[in-house]
Short mmCIF file of C-alpha atoms in Angstrom, two decimals:
data_model
loop_
_atom_site.label_atom_id
_atom_site.label_comp_id
_atom_site.label_asym_id
_atom_site.label_seq_id
_atom_site.Cartn_x
_atom_site.Cartn_y
_atom_site.Cartn_z
CA MET A 272 82.35 121.56 100.62
CA ALA A 273 83.59 117.89 100.30
CA LEU A 274 85.22 119.04 97.06
CA ASP A 275 87.28 121.65 98.87
CA THR A 276 88.60 118.97 101.37
CA ILE A 277 89.29 116.47 98.85
CA MET A 278 91.59 119.06 96.74
CA ARG A 279 93.25 119.73 100.20
CA HIS A 280 94.44 116.67 101.32
CA ARG A 281 98.06 115.67 102.14
CA SER A 282 99.11 112.66 104.24
CA ILE A 283 99.92 113.50 107.82
CA ARG A 284 102.99 112.24 109.96
CA LYS A 285 103.53 114.13 112.54
CA TYR A 286 100.88 114.76 115.30
CA ARG A 287 99.85 116.48 118.37
CA PRO A 288 100.75 113.20 120.39
CA HIS A 289 97.71 111.06 121.40
CA VAL A 290 95.06 113.82 121.86
CA PRO A 291 91.95 112.22 121.87
CA LEU A 292 89.30 113.19 119.81
CA PRO A 293 85.45 114.64 120.55
CA ARG A 294 83.33 111.62 121.01
CA GLN A 295 81.20 113.33 118.58
CA HIS A 296 83.84 113.54 115.83
CA LEU A 297 84.44 110.15 116.46
CA GLU A 298 81.12 108.69 115.83
CA ALA A 299 80.40 110.98 112.72
CA ILE A 300 84.09 109.68 111.31
CA LEU A 301 83.30 106.20 112.02
CA GLU A 302 79.17 106.59 110.62
CA ALA A 303 81.38 108.03 107.21
CA GLY A 304 82.58 104.54 107.11
CA ARG A 305 79.25 102.62 107.62
CA ARG A 306 77.77 104.47 104.88
CA ALA A 307 80.16 103.62 102.05
CA PRO A 308 79.09 101.63 99.63
CA THR A 309 79.49 98.20 99.72
CA ASP A 310 79.19 95.39 97.27
CA ALA A 311 75.71 93.54 97.56
CA THR A 312 75.46 94.50 101.01
CA LEU A 313 77.95 92.12 101.75
CA HIS A 314 80.00 94.55 104.31
CA LEU A 315 82.98 92.42 103.17
CA TRP A 316 85.21 94.59 105.56
CA SER A 317 86.13 95.20 109.17
CA ALA A 318 88.09 97.66 110.91
CA ILE A 319 90.03 97.50 114.28
CA ARG A 320 90.47 100.70 116.43
CA VAL A 321 93.57 100.17 118.33
CA VAL A 322 93.31 101.93 121.80
CA ASP A 323 95.90 100.05 123.50
CA LEU A 324 98.73 102.25 123.34
CA GLU A 325 101.58 99.25 124.35
CA LYS A 326 99.70 97.44 121.37
CA ARG A 327 99.54 100.62 119.14
CA ARG A 328 103.67 100.67 119.87
CA ALA A 329 104.15 97.37 119.09
CA LEU A 330 102.63 97.64 115.67
CA ALA A 331 104.09 101.30 115.12
CA GLU A 332 107.64 99.20 115.68
CA ALA A 333 107.04 96.40 113.63
CA ILE A 334 106.55 98.46 110.96
CA GLY A 335 108.48 101.36 111.40
CA GLN A 336 105.66 103.90 111.40
CA GLU A 337 106.13 106.35 114.29
CA HIS A 338 102.75 108.51 113.51
CA VAL A 339 100.93 105.28 114.09
CA PHE A 340 101.81 105.57 117.84
CA THR A 341 101.28 109.41 118.19
CA ALA A 342 98.00 109.95 116.17
CA SER A 343 94.61 110.06 118.00
CA GLU A 344 93.60 107.44 116.01
CA PHE A 345 94.80 103.97 114.19
CA LEU A 346 92.33 101.96 112.51
CA VAL A 347 93.28 98.79 110.83
CA PHE A 348 91.40 97.82 107.95
CA ILE A 349 90.66 94.35 107.04
CA ALA A 350 89.23 91.76 104.45
CA ASP A 351 86.80 90.28 106.45
CA LEU A 352 85.12 87.03 105.31
CA HIS A 353 84.96 85.23 108.25
CA ARG A 354 81.75 87.26 109.48
CA LEU A 355 79.90 86.03 105.75
CA LYS A 356 81.21 82.22 106.61
CA ARG A 357 79.45 82.99 110.34
CA LEU A 358 76.10 84.19 109.02
CA LEU A 359 76.04 81.36 106.38
CA GLU A 360 76.47 78.93 108.85
CA TYR A 361 74.41 80.30 111.27
CA ARG A 362 71.53 79.53 108.83
CA GLY A 363 72.80 76.19 107.80
CA GLU A 364 74.66 77.39 104.61
CA ALA A 365 77.75 76.43 103.21
CA PHE A 366 80.46 79.15 102.76
CA LEU A 367 81.97 78.85 99.26
CA GLU A 368 85.38 77.61 98.53
CA ASN A 369 87.15 79.83 95.90
CA HIS A 370 87.82 83.09 98.12
CA PHE A 371 89.63 85.35 95.35
CA ALA A 372 86.98 86.94 93.91
CA LEU A 373 85.60 87.67 97.04
CA LEU A 374 88.94 89.17 98.23
CA LEU A 375 89.39 91.48 95.57
CA PHE A 376 85.87 93.06 96.34
CA ALA A 377 86.58 93.05 99.92
CA ALA A 378 89.87 94.96 99.25
CA VAL A 379 87.47 97.73 97.57
CA ASP A 380 85.09 97.31 100.24
CA ALA A 381 87.73 98.74 103.03
CA ALA A 382 89.34 101.35 100.79
CA LEU A 383 85.68 103.06 100.28
CA ALA A 384 84.89 102.76 104.09
CA ALA A 385 88.69 104.01 104.86
CA GLU A 386 88.33 106.85 102.36
CA ASN A 387 84.85 108.28 103.16
CA MET A 388 86.32 108.10 106.65
CA ALA A 389 89.42 110.13 105.97
CA VAL A 390 87.09 112.61 103.93
CA ALA A 391 84.96 113.17 107.45
CA ALA A 392 88.20 113.58 109.15
CA GLU A 393 89.83 115.93 107.13
CA SER A 394 86.23 117.89 106.75
CA LEU A 395 86.65 118.64 110.28
CA GLY A 396 90.12 119.89 110.39
CA TYR A 397 92.00 116.72 110.92
CA GLY A 398 95.04 115.42 109.68
CA ILE A 399 95.22 111.61 108.17
CA CYS A 400 97.45 109.53 106.65
CA PHE A 401 96.96 106.10 104.82
CA ILE A 402 99.61 102.99 106.35
CA GLY A 403 100.04 100.54 103.56
CA ALA A 404 103.23 99.61 105.55
CA VAL A 405 100.95 96.98 107.50
CA GLN A 406 102.23 94.94 104.41
CA ASN A 407 105.47 95.22 106.04
CA ASP A 408 104.75 92.78 108.75
CA PRO A 409 101.04 91.47 108.71
CA GLN A 410 101.74 88.64 110.58
CA THR A 411 102.41 90.90 113.56
CA PHE A 412 98.98 92.49 112.83
CA ILE A 413 97.32 88.91 112.67
CA ARG A 414 98.72 88.09 116.06
CA LEU A 415 98.35 91.39 118.16
CA LEU A 416 94.77 92.02 116.65
CA GLY A 417 93.64 88.30 117.16
CA LEU A 418 92.57 87.99 113.51
CA PRO A 419 90.54 84.95 112.75
CA GLN A 420 90.64 82.35 109.83
CA LEU A 421 89.59 83.93 106.85
CA THR A 422 90.68 87.46 107.32
CA TYR A 423 93.86 89.15 106.29
CA PRO A 424 94.81 92.87 107.47
CA LEU A 425 95.24 95.23 104.06
CA PHE A 426 96.01 98.86 105.46
CA GLY A 427 95.50 101.37 108.55
CA LEU A 428 94.58 104.81 108.85
CA THR A 429 95.87 107.41 111.18
CA ILE A 430 93.83 110.10 112.63
CA GLY A 431 95.16 113.38 114.38
CA ILE A 432 95.76 116.84 114.92
CA PRO A 433 98.44 117.90 112.74
CA GLU A 434 101.71 119.22 113.55
CA GLU A 435 102.96 119.96 110.34
CA ASP A 436 102.12 121.61 107.02
CA PRO A 437 103.55 119.70 104.01
CA PRO A 438 103.09 120.78 100.49
CA LEU A 439 100.37 119.26 98.28
CA ARG A 440 101.93 115.87 96.62
CA PRO A 441 102.17 115.88 92.73
CA ARG A 442 99.74 113.44 90.73
CA LEU A 443 99.60 112.32 87.37
CA PRO A 444 98.34 114.55 84.37
CA ILE A 445 94.79 113.55 84.31
CA GLY A 446 94.88 112.81 80.94
CA LEU A 447 97.06 109.66 81.62
CA LEU A 448 94.46 108.82 84.44
CA VAL A 449 91.27 109.25 82.87
CA MET A 450 90.70 108.02 79.05
CA GLU A 451 87.50 107.91 76.83
CA ASP A 452 85.67 104.45 75.31
CA ARG A 453 88.45 102.88 75.11
CA TYR A 454 92.47 102.36 76.52
CA ARG A 455 94.93 104.29 74.53
CA ASP A 456 98.01 103.74 73.74
CA LEU A 457 101.02 105.93 75.76
CA THR A 458 103.12 107.69 73.88
CA ALA A 459 106.63 108.57 74.60
CA SER A 460 105.32 112.25 75.12
CA ASP A 461 102.77 110.61 77.43
CA LEU A 462 105.64 108.90 79.47
CA GLU A 463 108.04 111.84 79.34
CA ASP A 464 105.00 114.05 81.04
CA ALA A 465 104.52 111.44 83.48
CA TYR A 466 108.18 111.33 84.48
CA ARG A 467 108.22 115.11 84.49
CA SER A 468 104.90 115.88 86.61
CA MET A 469 106.39 113.16 89.59
CA ALA A 470 109.63 114.39 89.33
CA SER A 471 109.45 115.98 92.67
CA ILE A 472 108.50 113.44 94.56
CA THR A 473 111.92 112.23 95.06
CA ARG A 474 115.18 113.98 96.36
CA SER A 475 116.83 113.10 93.07
CA GLY A 476 114.00 114.49 91.19
CA ASP A 477 113.55 111.44 88.94
CA TRP A 478 110.19 109.59 89.70
CA MET A 479 112.18 106.21 88.16
CA ALA A 480 113.83 105.74 91.79
CA VAL A 481 109.92 105.24 93.34
CA LEU A 482 109.10 102.87 90.26
CA ARG A 483 112.37 100.97 90.62
CA ARG A 484 111.84 100.35 94.77
CA TYR A 485 108.74 98.99 94.21
CA VAL A 486 107.31 97.54 90.86
CA SER A 487 110.86 96.55 89.51
CA ARG A 488 111.18 92.96 88.91
CA ASP A 489 113.33 93.35 92.21
CA GLY A 490 111.14 95.70 93.70
CA TYR A 491 109.11 95.44 97.12
CA PHE A 492 105.46 94.38 95.30
CA ASN A 493 107.06 91.40 93.31
CA ALA A 494 109.11 90.00 96.53
CA ARG A 495 105.94 90.65 98.63
CA ALA A 496 103.16 88.71 96.49
CA GLU A 497 104.24 85.02 97.60
CA THR A 498 104.81 86.10 101.02
CA MET A 499 101.44 87.85 101.31
CA ARG A 500 99.60 84.71 99.23
CA THR A 501 101.60 82.08 101.81
CA LEU A 502 100.06 84.04 105.00
CA MET A 503 96.49 84.57 103.37
CA ARG A 504 96.17 80.66 102.89
CA SER A 505 97.63 80.21 106.30
CA MET A 506 94.52 81.98 107.00
CA GLY A 507 92.37 79.54 105.41
CA LEU A 508 91.63 82.17 102.44
CA ASN A 509 92.04 80.02 99.08
CA VAL A 510 93.98 82.18 96.39
#
């Protein structure tokens, strides 16, 4: 059952190196992505399947993710407004000028397609890992993958035969993720529950180490925001 597959999900970072997937399995996984929902039938995403091992090695080294190289498959998911522009211009129509809303929906489209592929792969017995570290060096991905204007690399997905069996990772309590009718104020008890639920994610036993690293004033996402915006603009995206 799909529900069993979803409940068993773990990120796999150690694979049996370069074992090819049977063609029928690969085709089923890719088709699962194609059947994902897409806003207004716009298909705002593309994926690049990186099969050249030298290119795969270069991408893995650029972002410090060895499993990008060793996995059976590595796909890079792209926010793709380039194809839409070409489609409109082919029929003599001008493409819109403000790309902000489309980029937001492109990220959603790409995530839906990638999650479909991930669930399909896991249901077939493979391990997967999403690669957000694409944002560690998106310039290298743009260059090596030959990305045209009006595209942007979002994240990657590795698929392969697991050589590890990690435990399930913690998640926030459902009551902090799903609310009814309105957003409710978080109490001190809620916040303590959040830290308690996520404590095992770090060696120190304090989830604050993760939050500080990524979303504090001096964290990763604050530092990356302007870099990403500048790079998007260099790709012709009006954001």
